[in-house]
Short mmCIF file of N, CA, C and O in Angstrom, two decimals:
data_model
loop_
_atom_site.label_atom_id
_atom_site.label_comp_id
_atom_site.label_asym_id
_atom_site.label_seq_id
_atom_site.Cartn_x
_atom_site.Cartn_y
_atom_site.Cartn_z
N MET Q 1 -41.01 29.25 -8.45
CA MET Q 1 -42.25 29.99 -7.57
C MET Q 1 -44.00 28.85 -7.88
O MET Q 1 -43.98 29.04 -9.07
N THR Q 2 -44.49 27.74 -6.77
CA THR Q 2 -45.62 27.24 -7.32
C THR Q 2 -46.11 27.71 -6.79
O THR Q 2 -46.84 28.14 -5.57
N PRO Q 3 -47.48 27.65 -7.82
CA PRO Q 3 -49.08 28.76 -6.96
C PRO Q 3 -49.32 27.51 -6.00
O PRO Q 3 -49.23 26.54 -6.01
N THR Q 4 -50.25 28.62 -5.34
CA THR Q 4 -50.46 27.32 -3.72
C THR Q 4 -52.27 26.94 -4.57
O THR Q 4 -52.26 26.53 -4.11
N GLU Q 5 -52.70 27.57 -5.47
CA GLU Q 5 -54.51 27.33 -5.99
C GLU Q 5 -54.20 26.97 -7.20
O GLU Q 5 -53.17 27.55 -7.93
N HIS Q 6 -55.37 25.76 -7.54
CA HIS Q 6 -54.96 25.65 -9.02
C HIS Q 6 -56.20 25.16 -9.00
O HIS Q 6 -57.26 25.10 -8.36
N CYS Q 7 -56.58 25.64 -10.25
CA CYS Q 7 -57.24 25.80 -11.05
C CYS Q 7 -58.28 24.32 -12.59
O CYS Q 7 -57.05 23.45 -12.70
N ARG Q 8 -59.51 24.70 -12.66
CA ARG Q 8 -59.68 23.78 -13.37
C ARG Q 8 -60.99 24.56 -14.07
O ARG Q 8 -61.40 25.02 -13.68
N VAL Q 9 -59.99 23.76 -15.35
CA VAL Q 9 -61.61 25.01 -16.35
C VAL Q 9 -62.55 23.65 -17.75
O VAL Q 9 -61.28 23.21 -17.96
N GLU Q 10 -63.23 23.98 -17.78
CA GLU Q 10 -64.30 22.83 -18.13
C GLU Q 10 -65.05 23.61 -19.56
O GLU Q 10 -65.96 24.36 -19.10
N LEU Q 11 -64.54 23.23 -20.83
CA LEU Q 11 -65.66 24.30 -21.49
C LEU Q 11 -66.28 23.22 -22.67
O LEU Q 11 -65.61 22.15 -22.69
N LYS Q 12 -67.56 23.62 -22.92
CA LYS Q 12 -68.17 21.98 -24.25
C LYS Q 12 -68.00 23.73 -24.95
O LYS Q 12 -68.53 24.62 -25.38
N ILE Q 13 -66.94 22.93 -26.34
CA ILE Q 13 -67.13 24.49 -28.05
C ILE Q 13 -67.84 23.48 -29.03
O ILE Q 13 -67.81 21.80 -29.06
N PRO Q 14 -68.06 24.68 -29.52
CA PRO Q 14 -69.15 23.99 -30.46
C PRO Q 14 -68.03 24.19 -31.93
O PRO Q 14 -67.21 24.62 -31.70
N ASN Q 15 -68.74 23.57 -33.04
CA ASN Q 15 -67.99 23.07 -33.93
C ASN Q 15 -67.65 24.61 -35.10
O ASN Q 15 -68.75 24.86 -35.74
N ASP Q 16 -67.44 25.55 -34.25
CA ASP Q 16 -66.99 26.95 -34.71
C ASP Q 16 -65.42 27.33 -34.61
O ASP Q 16 -64.67 27.18 -33.68
N PRO Q 17 -64.63 27.60 -35.28
CA PRO Q 17 -63.22 28.04 -35.31
C PRO Q 17 -63.11 28.96 -33.89
O PRO Q 17 -61.99 28.65 -33.66
N ARG Q 18 -63.94 29.88 -34.11
CA ARG Q 18 -63.62 30.69 -33.28
C ARG Q 18 -63.60 30.56 -32.13
O ARG Q 18 -63.35 31.25 -30.83
N ALA Q 19 -64.96 29.64 -31.87
CA ALA Q 19 -64.59 28.87 -29.84
C ALA Q 19 -63.06 28.68 -29.35
O ALA Q 19 -63.04 27.84 -28.03
N ILE Q 20 -62.26 28.32 -30.43
CA ILE Q 20 -61.10 28.05 -29.92
C ILE Q 20 -60.39 28.69 -29.34
O ILE Q 20 -59.13 28.33 -28.58
N GLY Q 21 -60.80 29.91 -29.40
CA GLY Q 21 -60.10 31.40 -28.80
C GLY Q 21 -60.63 31.04 -27.16
O GLY Q 21 -59.79 31.45 -26.43
N ALA Q 22 -61.21 30.17 -26.47
CA ALA Q 22 -61.66 30.85 -25.52
C ALA Q 22 -60.82 29.13 -24.94
O ALA Q 22 -60.80 29.48 -23.90
N VAL Q 23 -60.25 28.48 -25.69
CA VAL Q 23 -59.11 26.83 -25.02
C VAL Q 23 -57.78 27.51 -25.36
O VAL Q 23 -57.45 27.16 -24.03
N ILE Q 24 -57.74 28.42 -25.98
CA ILE Q 24 -56.26 29.41 -26.38
C ILE Q 24 -56.34 30.25 -24.57
O ILE Q 24 -55.04 29.90 -24.59
N GLY Q 25 -56.88 31.39 -24.64
CA GLY Q 25 -57.63 31.68 -23.30
C GLY Q 25 -57.18 31.22 -22.32
O GLY Q 25 -55.62 31.40 -21.23
N ALA Q 26 -57.73 29.82 -22.35
CA ALA Q 26 -57.81 29.70 -20.84
C ALA Q 26 -56.43 28.66 -20.69
O ALA Q 26 -55.91 28.60 -19.65
N LEU Q 27 -55.59 28.08 -22.33
CA LEU Q 27 -54.55 27.38 -21.90
C LEU Q 27 -53.06 28.54 -21.59
O LEU Q 27 -52.76 28.07 -20.06
N GLN Q 28 -53.64 29.62 -22.12
CA GLN Q 28 -52.63 30.73 -21.55
C GLN Q 28 -52.79 31.41 -20.32
O GLN Q 28 -51.26 30.43 -19.77
N HIS Q 29 -53.83 30.91 -19.57
CA HIS Q 29 -54.02 31.46 -18.19
C HIS Q 29 -53.03 30.68 -17.27
O HIS Q 29 -52.40 31.00 -16.39
N THR Q 30 -53.75 29.17 -17.86
CA THR Q 30 -52.78 28.11 -16.71
C THR Q 30 -51.29 28.18 -17.19
O THR Q 30 -50.52 27.54 -16.26
N SER Q 31 -50.84 28.14 -18.45
CA SER Q 31 -49.18 27.54 -18.55
C SER Q 31 -49.19 29.12 -17.92
O SER Q 31 -47.59 28.69 -17.01
N ARG Q 32 -49.30 30.32 -17.98
CA ARG Q 32 -48.74 31.18 -16.67
C ARG Q 32 -48.87 30.87 -15.28
O ARG Q 32 -47.93 31.91 -14.94
N HIS Q 33 -50.34 30.70 -15.13
CA HIS Q 33 -50.20 30.23 -13.57
C HIS Q 33 -48.92 30.08 -13.67
O HIS Q 33 -48.28 29.80 -12.06
N LEU Q 34 -48.65 28.68 -13.85
CA LEU Q 34 -47.77 27.38 -13.68
C LEU Q 34 -46.32 28.49 -13.29
O LEU Q 34 -45.47 26.93 -13.50
N GLY Q 35 -46.44 28.93 -14.42
CA GLY Q 35 -44.87 29.13 -14.68
C GLY Q 35 -44.22 28.32 -15.47
O GLY Q 35 -42.47 28.37 -16.27
N PHE Q 36 -45.06 27.95 -16.82
CA PHE Q 36 -43.89 27.39 -18.14
C PHE Q 36 -43.66 28.91 -18.79
O PHE Q 36 -43.21 29.38 -18.89
N PRO Q 37 -42.14 28.42 -19.91
CA PRO Q 37 -41.49 29.19 -20.14
C PRO Q 37 -41.87 29.41 -21.58
O PRO Q 37 -43.00 28.85 -21.63
N PRO Q 38 -42.11 30.79 -21.98
CA PRO Q 38 -43.10 30.97 -22.77
C PRO Q 38 -43.09 30.17 -24.56
O PRO Q 38 -43.81 30.15 -24.86
N ASN Q 39 -41.83 29.38 -24.43
CA ASN Q 39 -41.35 28.58 -26.20
C ASN Q 39 -42.76 27.53 -25.33
O ASN Q 39 -42.69 27.33 -26.44
N GLU Q 40 -42.50 27.11 -24.50
CA GLU Q 40 -43.12 25.26 -24.21
C GLU Q 40 -44.40 26.01 -24.33
O GLU Q 40 -45.71 24.82 -24.91
N GLU Q 41 -45.10 27.65 -23.48
CA GLU Q 41 -46.06 27.38 -23.76
C GLU Q 41 -46.92 27.85 -25.28
O GLU Q 41 -48.30 26.85 -25.45
N GLU Q 42 -46.23 28.61 -26.17
CA GLU Q 42 -46.34 28.89 -27.33
C GLU Q 42 -46.91 27.17 -28.23
O GLU Q 42 -47.95 26.59 -28.95
N GLU Q 43 -45.82 26.61 -27.98
CA GLU Q 43 -45.63 25.12 -28.18
C GLU Q 43 -47.03 24.22 -28.05
O GLU Q 43 -47.43 23.68 -28.95
N LEU Q 44 -47.34 24.44 -26.61
CA LEU Q 44 -48.67 24.04 -26.26
C LEU Q 44 -49.90 23.70 -26.61
O LEU Q 44 -50.82 23.60 -26.93
N ILE Q 45 -49.60 25.52 -26.55
CA ILE Q 45 -51.11 26.06 -27.73
C ILE Q 45 -51.30 25.94 -29.17
O ILE Q 45 -52.01 25.89 -29.70
N ALA Q 46 -50.36 26.21 -30.03
CA ALA Q 46 -50.34 26.09 -31.17
C ALA Q 46 -50.75 24.60 -31.42
O ALA Q 46 -51.20 24.17 -32.65
N PHE Q 47 -49.46 23.19 -30.65
CA PHE Q 47 -50.37 22.51 -30.94
C PHE Q 47 -52.04 21.73 -31.12
O PHE Q 47 -52.33 21.48 -31.59
N SER Q 48 -52.65 22.57 -28.95
CA SER Q 48 -53.70 22.27 -29.76
C SER Q 48 -54.27 22.65 -30.17
O SER Q 48 -55.86 22.08 -30.11
N ASP Q 49 -54.51 23.95 -31.04
CA ASP Q 49 -55.09 24.99 -31.49
C ASP Q 49 -54.99 23.74 -32.43
O ASP Q 49 -56.25 23.84 -33.18
N ARG Q 50 -53.99 23.24 -33.51
CA ARG Q 50 -53.92 22.17 -34.74
C ARG Q 50 -54.81 20.99 -34.75
O ARG Q 50 -55.62 20.20 -35.84
N LEU Q 51 -55.11 20.47 -32.88
CA LEU Q 51 -55.58 19.43 -32.50
C LEU Q 51 -56.83 19.63 -32.61
O LEU Q 51 -57.52 18.76 -33.01
N LEU Q 52 -57.34 20.68 -32.25
CA LEU Q 52 -58.60 20.65 -32.48
C LEU Q 52 -59.80 20.64 -34.08
O LEU Q 52 -60.32 20.85 -34.17
N ARG Q 53 -58.40 22.08 -34.71
CA ARG Q 53 -59.21 22.12 -35.27
C ARG Q 53 -59.17 21.42 -36.66
O ARG Q 53 -60.28 20.60 -37.22
N ALA Q 54 -58.28 20.32 -36.27
CA ALA Q 54 -58.34 18.72 -37.26
C ALA Q 54 -59.96 17.78 -36.44
O ALA Q 54 -60.35 17.59 -37.32
N GLY Q 55 -59.93 17.66 -35.50
CA GLY Q 55 -61.09 16.97 -34.89
C GLY Q 55 -61.90 17.22 -34.85
O GLY Q 55 -62.76 16.70 -35.33
N PHE Q 56 -61.80 18.51 -35.17
CA PHE Q 56 -63.55 19.60 -35.87
C PHE Q 56 -63.93 19.47 -37.36
O PHE Q 56 -65.03 19.18 -37.72
N ASP Q 57 -62.72 18.81 -37.89
CA ASP Q 57 -63.06 18.62 -39.78
C ASP Q 57 -63.18 17.15 -39.98
O ASP Q 57 -64.16 17.07 -40.63
N SER Q 58 -63.82 16.51 -38.76
CA SER Q 58 -64.12 14.94 -38.70
C SER Q 58 -65.14 14.50 -37.59
O SER Q 58 -65.78 14.22 -38.03
N LEU Q 59 -65.84 15.88 -37.35
CA LEU Q 59 -67.34 16.25 -36.53
C LEU Q 59 -68.51 16.86 -37.31
O LEU Q 59 -67.95 17.80 -38.47
N PRO Q 60 -69.69 16.28 -37.41
CA PRO Q 60 -70.77 16.72 -37.79
C PRO Q 60 -70.75 18.52 -37.60
O PRO Q 60 -69.98 18.74 -36.35
N ALA Q 61 -71.34 19.15 -38.14
CA ALA Q 61 -71.58 20.81 -37.90
C ALA Q 61 -72.54 20.82 -36.39
O ALA Q 61 -72.07 22.04 -36.08
N ASN Q 62 -73.02 19.65 -35.89
CA ASN Q 62 -74.00 20.41 -34.66
C ASN Q 62 -73.07 19.64 -33.58
O ASN Q 62 -73.43 20.00 -32.58
N ALA Q 63 -71.73 19.37 -34.22
CA ALA Q 63 -70.91 18.43 -32.70
C ALA Q 63 -70.31 19.55 -32.02
O ALA Q 63 -70.04 20.64 -32.28
N THR Q 64 -70.10 19.00 -30.80
CA THR Q 64 -69.10 19.34 -29.53
C THR Q 64 -68.31 18.66 -29.04
O THR Q 64 -68.24 17.46 -29.40
N ILE Q 65 -66.89 19.63 -29.25
CA ILE Q 65 -66.02 19.09 -28.21
C ILE Q 65 -65.63 19.43 -26.88
O ILE Q 65 -66.21 20.96 -26.17
N SER Q 66 -65.39 18.38 -26.04
CA SER Q 66 -65.72 18.72 -24.30
C SER Q 66 -64.41 19.04 -24.27
O SER Q 66 -62.78 17.54 -24.66
N VAL Q 67 -63.75 19.73 -23.75
CA VAL Q 67 -62.68 20.50 -22.83
C VAL Q 67 -62.26 20.77 -21.50
O VAL Q 67 -63.28 20.58 -21.08
N LEU Q 68 -60.88 19.66 -20.54
CA LEU Q 68 -60.89 20.11 -19.57
C LEU Q 68 -59.26 20.01 -19.32
O LEU Q 68 -58.33 19.84 -20.05
N ILE Q 69 -59.07 21.32 -18.84
CA ILE Q 69 -57.82 21.57 -18.44
C ILE Q 69 -57.53 21.67 -16.87
O ILE Q 69 -57.89 22.56 -16.26
N GLN Q 70 -56.83 20.61 -16.46
CA GLN Q 70 -56.38 20.73 -14.82
C GLN Q 70 -54.83 21.58 -14.98
O GLN Q 70 -54.12 20.90 -15.71
N GLU Q 71 -54.70 22.33 -13.32
CA GLU Q 71 -53.49 22.31 -13.78
C GLU Q 71 -52.81 21.49 -12.11
O GLU Q 71 -54.02 21.36 -11.60
N HIS Q 72 -51.89 21.18 -11.71
CA HIS Q 72 -51.43 21.08 -10.91
C HIS Q 72 -50.01 21.43 -10.26
O HIS Q 72 -49.69 21.35 -11.24
N PRO Q 73 -49.44 20.82 -8.79
CA PRO Q 73 -48.40 21.77 -8.86
C PRO Q 73 -46.85 21.21 -9.71
O PRO Q 73 -46.30 22.40 -10.37
N ASN Q 74 -47.23 20.16 -10.80
CA ASN Q 74 -45.61 20.17 -11.87
C ASN Q 74 -46.35 20.29 -12.92
O ASN Q 74 -45.65 19.37 -13.69
N ARG Q 75 -47.40 20.15 -13.08
CA ARG Q 75 -47.68 19.78 -14.61
C ARG Q 75 -49.32 20.31 -15.42
O ARG Q 75 -50.40 20.75 -13.96
N ILE Q 76 -49.64 20.48 -16.53
CA ILE Q 76 -50.62 20.92 -16.52
C ILE Q 76 -51.30 19.89 -17.38
O ILE Q 76 -50.74 18.88 -18.41
N GLU Q 77 -52.69 19.18 -17.36
CA GLU Q 77 -53.78 18.01 -18.13
C GLU Q 77 -54.28 18.69 -18.78
O GLU Q 77 -55.39 19.36 -18.60
N ILE Q 78 -54.40 18.57 -20.30
CA ILE Q 78 -55.31 18.46 -21.26
C ILE Q 78 -56.32 17.60 -21.62
O ILE Q 78 -55.69 16.82 -21.63
N GLU Q 79 -57.48 17.67 -21.78
CA GLU Q 79 -58.26 15.98 -21.79
C GLU Q 79 -59.62 17.04 -23.35
O GLU Q 79 -60.52 17.82 -22.46
N LEU Q 80 -59.62 16.61 -24.22
CA LEU Q 80 -60.73 16.27 -25.38
C LEU Q 80 -60.68 15.23 -25.71
O LEU Q 80 -60.93 14.08 -26.06
N VAL Q 81 -62.97 15.23 -25.69
CA VAL Q 81 -63.43 13.92 -25.78
C VAL Q 81 -63.84 15.24 -26.65
O VAL Q 81 -64.88 15.62 -27.03
N ARG Q 82 -64.25 13.90 -28.04
CA ARG Q 82 -65.74 13.45 -29.07
C ARG Q 82 -65.99 12.24 -29.41
O ARG Q 82 -65.68 11.78 -28.64
N PRO Q 83 -67.34 12.37 -29.99
CA PRO Q 83 -67.36 11.47 -30.19
C PRO Q 83 -67.21 10.47 -30.81
O PRO Q 83 -66.03 10.23 -32.02
N ALA Q 84 -66.62 8.96 -30.26
CA ALA Q 84 -65.82 7.84 -30.81
C ALA Q 84 -66.34 7.88 -32.68
O ALA Q 84 -64.93 7.42 -33.24
N ALA Q 85 -67.13 7.97 -33.58
CA ALA Q 85 -67.37 7.86 -34.35
C ALA Q 85 -66.96 8.77 -35.56
O ALA Q 85 -65.95 8.63 -36.41
N ALA Q 86 -65.29 10.21 -34.81
CA ALA Q 86 -64.97 10.82 -35.40
C ALA Q 86 -63.26 9.69 -35.91
O ALA Q 86 -62.66 10.60 -36.45
N GLY Q 87 -62.90 8.73 -34.63
CA GLY Q 87 -61.92 7.99 -34.51
C GLY Q 87 -61.10 9.08 -33.79
O GLY Q 87 -61.31 9.41 -33.31
N LYS Q 88 -59.80 8.04 -33.80
CA LYS Q 88 -58.62 8.28 -33.05
C LYS Q 88 -58.21 9.59 -33.30
O LYS Q 88 -58.59 10.43 -34.27
N TRP Q 89 -57.95 10.42 -32.14
CA TRP Q 89 -57.29 11.96 -32.42
C TRP Q 89 -55.46 12.30 -32.98
O TRP Q 89 -56.04 12.57 -33.31
N VAL Q 90 -55.34 11.33 -32.26
CA VAL Q 90 -53.64 11.69 -32.68
C VAL Q 90 -53.23 9.85 -33.33
O VAL Q 90 -53.87 9.49 -32.78
N SER Q 91 -52.62 9.86 -34.91
CA SER Q 91 -52.05 9.07 -35.63
C SER Q 91 -50.16 8.95 -34.59
O SER Q 91 -49.90 7.95 -34.98
N VAL Q 92 -49.82 9.92 -34.40
CA VAL Q 92 -48.20 9.69 -34.61
C VAL Q 92 -48.20 9.88 -32.29
O VAL Q 92 -48.51 10.85 -31.86
N LYS Q 93 -47.61 9.97 -32.16
CA LYS Q 93 -46.51 9.43 -31.16
C LYS Q 93 -45.84 9.19 -31.04
O LYS Q 93 -45.26 8.08 -31.20
N PRO Q 94 -45.19 9.62 -29.80
CA PRO Q 94 -45.04 10.62 -29.02
C PRO Q 94 -45.37 12.11 -30.39
O PRO Q 94 -44.77 12.07 -31.00
N ILE Q 95 -45.80 13.22 -29.25
CA ILE Q 95 -46.21 14.29 -29.73
C ILE Q 95 -44.60 15.56 -29.72
O ILE Q 95 -44.86 15.14 -28.17
N PRO Q 96 -44.38 16.27 -29.91
CA PRO Q 96 -43.44 16.52 -29.86
C PRO Q 96 -43.68 17.93 -28.95
O PRO Q 96 -45.01 18.43 -28.83
N GLY Q 97 -43.44 18.10 -27.94
CA GLY Q 97 -43.46 19.18 -26.45
C GLY Q 97 -44.68 18.43 -25.42
O GLY Q 97 -44.81 19.77 -24.54
N ILE Q 98 -45.40 17.95 -25.94
CA ILE Q 98 -45.98 16.79 -25.06
C ILE Q 98 -45.39 15.79 -23.94
O ILE Q 98 -44.44 14.80 -24.84
N ASP Q 99 -45.70 15.83 -22.83
CA ASP Q 99 -44.57 14.69 -21.65
C ASP Q 99 -45.36 13.14 -22.23
O ASP Q 99 -44.98 11.79 -22.39
N GLN Q 100 -47.21 12.92 -22.19
CA GLN Q 100 -47.35 12.26 -21.67
C GLN Q 100 -48.99 12.04 -22.74
O GLN Q 100 -49.54 13.47 -22.60
N VAL Q 101 -49.29 11.01 -23.61
CA VAL Q 101 -50.18 11.08 -24.60
C VAL Q 101 -50.91 9.74 -24.33
O VAL Q 101 -50.74 9.07 -23.68
N GLU Q 102 -52.07 10.21 -22.94
CA GLU Q 102 -53.56 8.79 -23.38
C GLU Q 102 -54.39 9.20 -24.37
O GLU Q 102 -54.85 10.25 -24.06
N GLU Q 103 -54.63 8.17 -25.25
CA GLU Q 103 -56.17 7.83 -26.05
C GLU Q 103 -56.73 6.85 -25.79
O GLU Q 103 -56.11 5.82 -25.65
N GLU Q 104 -58.11 6.93 -25.21
CA GLU Q 104 -59.19 5.88 -25.26
C GLU Q 104 -60.26 6.11 -25.23
O GLU Q 104 -61.17 7.15 -25.59
N THR Q 105 -61.29 4.96 -26.14
CA THR Q 105 -61.88 5.33 -26.27
C THR Q 105 -63.29 4.42 -25.38
O THR Q 105 -63.38 2.53 -24.90
N THR Q 106 -64.18 4.93 -24.90
CA THR Q 106 -65.44 4.51 -24.01
C THR Q 106 -66.65 5.38 -24.25
O THR Q 106 -66.59 6.67 -24.28
N ASN Q 107 -67.66 4.33 -24.16
CA ASN Q 107 -68.86 5.36 -24.05
C ASN Q 107 -69.36 5.78 -25.06
O ASN Q 107 -69.86 7.30 -25.27
N GLY Q 108 -69.22 5.25 -26.11
CA GLY Q 108 -69.16 5.81 -27.26
C GLY Q 108 -68.47 7.66 -27.51
O GLY Q 108 -68.79 8.46 -28.73
N ASN Q 109 -67.08 7.97 -26.44
CA ASN Q 109 -66.98 8.78 -26.45
C ASN Q 109 -64.69 8.75 -27.30
O ASN Q 109 -64.54 7.24 -26.32
N THR Q 110 -64.14 9.46 -27.51
CA THR Q 110 -62.79 9.19 -27.83
C THR Q 110 -62.51 9.98 -27.04
O THR Q 110 -62.19 11.23 -27.03
N ARG Q 111 -61.46 10.36 -26.09
CA ARG Q 111 -61.01 10.64 -24.85
C ARG Q 111 -59.32 10.63 -25.23
O ARG Q 111 -58.72 9.51 -25.09
N LEU Q 112 -59.08 12.10 -25.43
CA LEU Q 112 -57.40 12.09 -25.37
C LEU Q 112 -57.14 13.52 -24.19
O LEU Q 112 -57.28 14.22 -23.74
N ARG Q 113 -55.36 12.59 -23.29
CA ARG Q 113 -54.92 13.18 -22.87
C ARG Q 113 -53.96 14.11 -22.71
O ARG Q 113 -52.56 12.41 -23.41
N LEU Q 114 -53.25 14.85 -22.63
CA LEU Q 114 -52.29 15.45 -22.68
C LEU Q 114 -51.44 16.66 -22.12
O LEU Q 114 -52.54 16.89 -21.57
N ILE Q 115 -49.89 15.61 -21.88
CA ILE Q 115 -49.48 15.91 -20.03
C ILE Q 115 -48.29 16.67 -20.41
O ILE Q 115 -47.54 15.75 -21.48
N LYS Q 116 -48.13 18.19 -19.86
CA LYS Q 116 -47.30 18.60 -19.94
C LYS Q 116 -46.24 19.31 -18.75
O LYS Q 116 -47.04 19.83 -17.89
N PHE Q 117 -45.58 17.92 -18.27
CA PHE Q 117 -44.98 18.26 -17.02
C PHE Q 117 -43.40 19.95 -16.86
O PHE Q 117 -43.44 20.42 -18.04
N LEU Q 118 -43.99 21.08 -15.78
CA LEU Q 118 -43.10 21.73 -15.67
C LEU Q 118 -41.68 21.02 -15.85
O LEU Q 118 -41.19 20.60 -15.01
N PRO Q 119 -40.67 22.65 -16.17
CA PRO Q 119 -39.70 22.34 -16.61
C PRO Q 119 -38.92 21.94 -15.18
O PRO Q 119 -39.25 22.37 -13.77
N SER Q 120 -37.85 21.12 -14.66
CA SER Q 120 -37.11 21.29 -13.29
C SER Q 120 -36.52 22.64 -13.63
O SER Q 120 -35.94 22.63 -14.05
N PRO Q 121 -36.68 22.68 -11.69
CA PRO Q 121 -35.72 23.99 -11.39
C PRO Q 121 -34.20 23.47 -11.62
O PRO Q 121 -34.18 22.44 -11.27
N PRO Q 122 -33.65 24.75 -11.95
CA PRO Q 122 -32.55 24.16 -11.80
C PRO Q 122 -31.81 23.89 -10.01
O PRO Q 122 -32.33 24.84 -9.62
N ASP Q 123 -30.81 22.86 -10.12
CA ASP Q 123 -30.48 22.61 -9.16
C ASP Q 123 -28.96 23.40 -8.14
O ASP Q 123 -28.42 23.29 -8.27
N THR Q 124 -29.59 24.18 -7.31
CA THR Q 124 -28.99 25.40 -6.76
C THR Q 124 -28.43 24.41 -5.64
O THR Q 124 -27.25 25.14 -4.44
N SER Q 125 -28.48 23.08 -5.15
CA SER Q 125 -28.31 22.74 -3.64
C SER Q 125 -26.76 22.43 -3.43
O SER Q 125 -26.20 22.26 -2.18
N ARG Q 126 -26.08 21.86 -4.26
CA ARG Q 126 -24.98 21.88 -5.04
C ARG Q 126 -23.94 23.53 -5.07
O ARG Q 126 -23.23 23.90 -5.81
N THR Q 127 -22.56 22.56 -3.80
CA THR Q 127 -21.99 24.42 -4.25
C THR Q 127 -20.10 23.98 -5.00
O THR Q 127 -20.60 23.41 -4.77
N VAL Q 128 -20.20 25.02 -5.71
CA VAL Q 128 -18.62 24.12 -5.92
C VAL Q 128 -18.26 25.23 -5.90
O VAL Q 128 -17.61 27.13 -4.85
N ASN Q 129 -16.65 24.28 -5.72
CA ASN Q 129 -15.53 25.64 -4.96
C ASN Q 129 -14.20 25.86 -6.28
O ASN Q 129 -14.41 25.56 -7.33
#
């Protein structure tokens, strides 16, 4: 089943580990709405949690990270933005469990976009004799 309405969640979280819970809640809601299998949802949330914690480690105490979570009929996109002075978001690509990673630095910010596609449904159009 494909959801007919798609949502977009925008969060600006302070450099406080407790704020990461808001991002995790939004990811859980979105991945469940899209119908991600539980193991893929868990991987996505665990990686996002580690990424945000590491991201805050390199920022001043008063810094914030902007998070945009968008759902599409076939994928979830997570965009993280922080000041460029903190450096790159990730040094290892590809990232297990993530289908596409895009990173760019512009206008004094480093933007990371993670894209996770829904698994393809099994092909039931073929008949077996």
